[in-house]
């Protein structure tokens, strides 16, 4: 597994505002999108491309276009939905599939409650969006799901991760083509499986308490 942790003052600044418990939902949503666009730049570094001819006003040359099959962006509902617009802004030709997952807050086990994805993901590059990588259970389940359907590789874009969860994803995906791009790696998980210092419950902060 490849891991890339962002190291840029703008990203840390925006994350700092997200962490602040006084930041209201509208600002939180806007910042989550901006952060994804910045992280997407790194996440798409190995996106498949093909050479194409292009005629400029003064010459013939070659450039690059996104290859087919088109990349698939998969936000993990609910909280990952807050990252979708920021990602497709940078990758407008991507297709979008959805996975609905909820973590049981007692057992910390993930449950898939909704799925809307192409049946065949052969040769697809998949980009999973979820702001929080806590125990890693949700991301491991999402990656397993996509690879089982034939995805070629999976890149996860997360705003925050706990070291425990990152290690769990690394162990569970050994030998497979998985990349994780992160805004920051925090200190640890608390006894409730929350990222410390973190930002609280990302879904609730984006969309309200359920
Ligand atoms: O790494 P894990 O321990 O699996 O936890 C992380 C998951 O928890 C959150 O979702 P949640 O289950 O709260 O659903 P929500 O997005 O609907 O709030 C988060 O968005 C991840 O999907
Ligand atoms: O800190 C955490 C852990 C799981 N899910 C969240 O939204 N936040
Ligand atoms: Mg939640």
Short mmCIF file of C-alpha atoms and ligand atoms in Angstrom, two decimals:
data_model
loop_
_atom_site.label_atom_id
_atom_site.label_comp_id
_atom_site.label_asym_id
_atom_site.label_seq_id
_atom_site.Cartn_x
_atom_site.Cartn_y
_atom_site.Cartn_z
CA UNK A 1 0.00 0.00 0.00
CA UNK A 2 1.24 3.46 -0.85
CA UNK A 3 0.47 6.24 1.62
CA UNK A 4 0.75 9.92 0.85
CA UNK A 5 0.22 12.42 3.67
CA UNK A 6 -0.24 15.99 2.47
CA UNK A 7 2.39 18.43 3.60
CA UNK A 8 1.12 21.84 2.61
CA UNK A 9 0.28 24.86 4.79
CA UNK A 10 -3.01 25.54 2.95
CA UNK A 11 -4.21 22.00 3.63
CA UNK A 12 -3.24 22.20 7.32
CA UNK A 13 -4.92 25.61 7.59
CA UNK A 14 -8.20 24.34 6.12
CA UNK A 15 -8.06 21.21 8.30
CA UNK A 16 -7.58 23.42 11.37
CA UNK A 17 -10.83 25.26 10.61
CA UNK A 18 -12.62 21.91 10.03
CA UNK A 19 -11.43 20.64 13.40
CA UNK A 20 -12.80 23.69 15.23
CA UNK A 21 -16.05 22.69 16.91
CA UNK A 22 -17.39 26.23 16.35
CA UNK A 23 -17.21 25.87 12.54
CA UNK A 24 -20.80 25.65 11.24
CA UNK A 25 -22.03 23.14 8.62
CA UNK A 26 -22.02 25.50 5.60
CA UNK A 27 -18.36 26.42 6.19
CA UNK A 28 -17.51 22.79 6.98
CA UNK A 29 -19.03 21.64 3.68
CA UNK A 30 -17.21 24.31 1.66
CA UNK A 31 -13.87 23.48 3.27
CA UNK A 32 -14.29 19.71 2.84
CA UNK A 33 -14.75 20.27 -0.89
CA UNK A 34 -11.77 22.59 -1.17
CA UNK A 35 -9.59 20.11 0.70
CA UNK A 36 -10.54 17.26 -1.60
CA UNK A 37 -9.65 19.25 -4.67
CA UNK A 38 -6.20 19.86 -3.21
CA UNK A 39 -5.78 16.17 -2.26
CA UNK A 40 -7.16 15.01 -5.62
CA UNK A 41 -4.16 16.54 -7.33
CA UNK A 42 -1.95 13.96 -5.60
CA UNK A 43 -4.54 11.15 -5.72
CA UNK A 44 -4.77 11.34 -9.53
CA UNK A 45 -1.03 11.35 -10.13
CA UNK A 46 -1.20 7.87 -11.72
CA UNK A 47 -4.55 8.24 -13.49
CA UNK A 48 -4.53 6.29 -16.77
CA UNK A 49 -4.00 8.50 -19.81
CA UNK A 50 -3.50 8.05 -23.54
CA UNK A 51 -1.57 10.19 -25.97
CA UNK A 52 -3.76 12.24 -28.30
CA UNK A 53 -2.91 14.50 -31.21
CA UNK A 54 -3.82 18.17 -30.87
CA UNK A 55 -3.61 21.00 -33.37
CA UNK A 56 -2.77 24.34 -31.83
CA UNK A 57 -3.27 27.57 -33.83
CA UNK A 58 0.34 27.23 -35.00
CA UNK A 59 1.42 23.56 -34.92
CA UNK A 60 0.59 19.87 -34.56
CA UNK A 61 1.60 18.25 -31.27
CA UNK A 62 0.58 15.50 -28.89
CA UNK A 63 -1.04 15.76 -25.50
CA UNK A 64 -2.82 13.48 -23.02
CA UNK A 65 -6.43 12.51 -22.45
CA UNK A 66 -7.98 10.43 -19.65
CA UNK A 67 -8.07 6.79 -20.85
CA UNK A 68 -11.09 4.48 -21.01
CA UNK A 69 -12.59 2.79 -19.09
CA UNK A 70 -13.17 6.04 -17.26
CA UNK A 71 -12.13 6.28 -13.62
CA UNK A 72 -14.85 5.57 -11.06
CA UNK A 73 -15.29 7.86 -8.05
CA UNK A 74 -17.01 6.17 -5.08
CA UNK A 75 -18.09 8.38 -2.17
CA UNK A 76 -18.92 6.39 0.99
CA UNK A 77 -22.28 7.67 2.21
CA UNK A 78 -22.96 9.74 4.17
CA UNK A 79 -19.83 11.68 4.96
CA UNK A 80 -18.02 10.87 1.70
CA UNK A 81 -20.75 12.68 -0.20
CA UNK A 82 -19.29 15.91 1.15
CA UNK A 83 -16.15 15.19 -0.88
CA UNK A 84 -17.76 14.33 -4.22
CA UNK A 85 -18.05 17.75 -5.87
CA UNK A 86 -14.47 18.63 -4.96
CA UNK A 87 -13.22 15.44 -6.63
CA UNK A 88 -15.25 15.58 -9.84
CA UNK A 89 -14.26 19.22 -10.26
CA UNK A 90 -10.74 17.94 -10.91
CA UNK A 91 -11.82 14.77 -12.74
CA UNK A 92 -14.95 15.82 -14.64
CA UNK A 93 -15.02 12.82 -16.99
CA UNK A 94 -15.09 10.29 -14.14
CA UNK A 95 -18.15 8.16 -13.48
CA UNK A 96 -19.62 8.06 -9.99
CA UNK A 97 -20.82 5.01 -8.03
CA UNK A 98 -22.17 4.96 -4.49
CA UNK A 99 -21.59 2.80 -1.43
CA UNK A 100 -23.67 3.43 1.69
CA UNK A 101 -21.90 2.26 4.84
CA UNK A 102 -22.53 2.81 8.50
CA UNK A 103 -20.31 1.86 11.38
CA UNK A 104 -22.07 0.18 14.29
CA UNK A 105 -20.99 2.52 17.10
CA UNK A 106 -20.96 -0.35 19.66
CA UNK A 107 -19.07 -3.06 17.76
CA UNK A 108 -17.29 -0.56 15.42
CA UNK A 109 -18.04 -3.01 12.56
CA UNK A 110 -19.07 -1.51 9.19
CA UNK A 111 -22.32 -2.44 7.48
CA UNK A 112 -23.04 -1.87 3.76
CA UNK A 113 -26.67 -0.66 3.48
CA UNK A 114 -26.70 0.63 -0.09
CA UNK A 115 -24.81 0.05 -3.30
CA UNK A 116 -25.11 1.57 -6.77
CA UNK A 117 -22.06 0.63 -8.81
CA UNK A 118 -21.41 -0.79 -12.27
CA UNK A 119 -21.52 -4.64 -12.08
CA UNK A 120 -18.21 -5.06 -13.82
CA UNK A 121 -15.31 -2.96 -12.62
CA UNK A 122 -12.68 -4.76 -14.73
CA UNK A 123 -9.69 -2.54 -15.39
CA UNK A 124 -11.32 0.39 -13.57
CA UNK A 125 -9.31 2.78 -11.49
CA UNK A 126 -11.44 3.54 -8.42
CA UNK A 127 -11.21 6.58 -6.15
CA UNK A 128 -12.90 6.05 -2.78
CA UNK A 129 -13.88 9.17 -0.85
CA UNK A 130 -14.39 9.11 2.93
CA UNK A 131 -13.25 11.90 5.23
CA UNK A 132 -12.49 9.65 8.22
CA UNK A 133 -10.25 6.57 8.41
CA UNK A 134 -10.71 5.57 12.07
CA UNK A 135 -10.44 1.80 12.81
CA UNK A 136 -10.14 1.30 9.04
CA UNK A 137 -13.03 -1.20 9.01
CA UNK A 138 -15.17 0.83 6.60
CA UNK A 139 -12.35 1.50 4.16
CA UNK A 140 -11.20 -2.14 4.20
CA UNK A 141 -14.78 -3.28 3.43
CA UNK A 142 -15.08 -0.73 0.60
CA UNK A 143 -11.74 -1.71 -0.94
CA UNK A 144 -12.59 -5.44 -0.69
CA UNK A 145 -15.93 -4.78 -2.37
CA UNK A 146 -14.41 -2.90 -5.31
CA UNK A 147 -11.50 -5.30 -5.87
CA UNK A 148 -13.90 -8.28 -5.72
CA UNK A 149 -15.79 -6.70 -8.61
CA UNK A 150 -12.62 -6.53 -10.67
CA UNK A 151 -11.32 -3.02 -10.00
CA UNK A 152 -7.75 -2.66 -11.19
CA UNK A 153 -6.60 -0.43 -8.36
CA UNK A 154 -8.10 1.63 -5.58
CA UNK A 155 -7.01 5.03 -4.31
CA UNK A 156 -8.68 6.26 -1.13
CA UNK A 157 -8.84 9.96 -0.35
CA UNK A 158 -9.41 10.71 3.35
CA UNK A 159 -9.12 13.96 5.27
CA UNK A 160 -7.97 12.41 8.57
CA UNK A 161 -6.66 9.00 9.63
CA UNK A 162 -5.74 7.35 12.91
CA UNK A 163 -2.45 5.42 12.89
CA UNK A 164 -4.27 2.28 14.13
CA UNK A 165 -6.66 2.35 11.16
CA UNK A 166 -3.93 3.06 8.66
CA UNK A 167 -2.01 0.01 9.90
CA UNK A 168 -5.15 -2.14 9.68
CA UNK A 169 -5.75 -1.07 6.06
CA UNK A 170 -2.13 -1.73 5.21
CA UNK A 171 -2.30 -5.28 6.65
CA UNK A 172 -5.66 -6.06 5.04
CA UNK A 173 -4.61 -4.91 1.57
CA UNK A 174 -1.10 -6.42 1.45
CA UNK A 175 -0.07 -7.32 -2.09
CA UNK A 176 -2.90 -5.39 -3.72
CA UNK A 177 -2.75 -2.15 -5.65
CA UNK A 178 -4.00 0.30 -3.02
CA UNK A 179 -3.04 3.93 -2.37
CA UNK A 180 -4.23 6.13 0.49
CA UNK A 181 -3.97 9.93 0.21
CA UNK A 182 -4.49 11.79 3.50
CA UNK A 183 -4.78 15.35 4.76
CA UNK A 184 -3.20 14.35 8.10
CA UNK A 185 -2.49 11.40 10.39
CA UNK A 186 -3.71 12.17 13.90
CA UNK A 187 -2.54 10.93 17.30
CA UNK A 188 -4.75 7.91 18.14
CA UNK A 189 -8.24 6.45 18.50
CA UNK A 190 -10.16 6.92 21.73
CA UNK A 191 -12.11 4.12 23.48
CA UNK A 192 -15.17 4.91 21.29
CA UNK A 193 -13.20 4.57 18.07
CA UNK A 194 -13.07 8.33 17.47
CA UNK A 195 -10.02 9.98 15.96
CA UNK A 196 -8.13 12.17 18.45
CA UNK A 197 -7.83 15.15 18.05
CA UNK A 198 -9.94 14.59 14.89
CA UNK A 199 -12.95 16.71 14.07
CA UNK A 200 -15.79 14.74 15.66
CA UNK A 201 -18.40 12.89 13.60
CA UNK A 202 -17.86 14.02 10.01
CA UNK A 203 -21.35 12.96 8.83
CA UNK A 204 -23.02 14.88 11.63
CA UNK A 205 -20.90 17.95 11.07
CA UNK A 206 -21.71 17.94 7.35
CA UNK A 207 -25.37 17.02 7.48
CA UNK A 208 -26.60 17.16 11.09
CA UNK A 209 -26.97 14.67 13.93
CA UNK A 210 -28.94 11.49 13.08
O1 LIG B 1 -12.68 3.58 10.07
P1 LIG B 1 -13.99 3.25 10.70
O2 LIG B 1 -13.82 2.88 12.17
O3 LIG B 1 -14.77 2.22 9.95
O4 LIG B 1 -14.84 4.59 10.77
C1 LIG B 1 -14.92 5.49 9.73
C2 LIG B 1 -16.30 5.55 9.17
O5 LIG B 1 -17.18 6.20 10.11
C3 LIG B 1 -17.80 7.33 9.48
O6 LIG B 1 -19.02 7.02 8.90
P2 LIG B 1 -20.33 6.67 9.76
O7 LIG B 1 -20.41 5.20 10.03
O8 LIG B 1 -20.37 7.57 10.95
O9 LIG B 1 -21.50 7.01 8.78
P3 LIG B 1 -22.02 8.46 8.28
O10 LIG B 1 -21.06 8.90 7.21
O11 LIG B 1 -23.38 8.19 7.76
O12 LIG B 1 -22.02 9.39 9.45
C4 LIG B 1 -16.79 7.72 8.44
O13 LIG B 1 -17.32 8.56 7.44
C5 LIG B 1 -16.29 6.41 7.93
O14 LIG B 1 -17.12 5.84 6.92
O1 LIG B 2 -13.55 10.32 14.55
C1 LIG B 2 -14.38 9.74 13.82
C2 LIG B 2 -14.43 8.33 13.70
C3 LIG B 2 -15.35 7.76 12.88
N1 LIG B 2 -16.21 8.56 12.21
C4 LIG B 2 -16.18 9.90 12.30
O2 LIG B 2 -16.97 10.60 11.66
N2 LIG B 2 -15.26 10.45 13.13
MG1 LIG B 3 -21.07 9.37 11.15
#
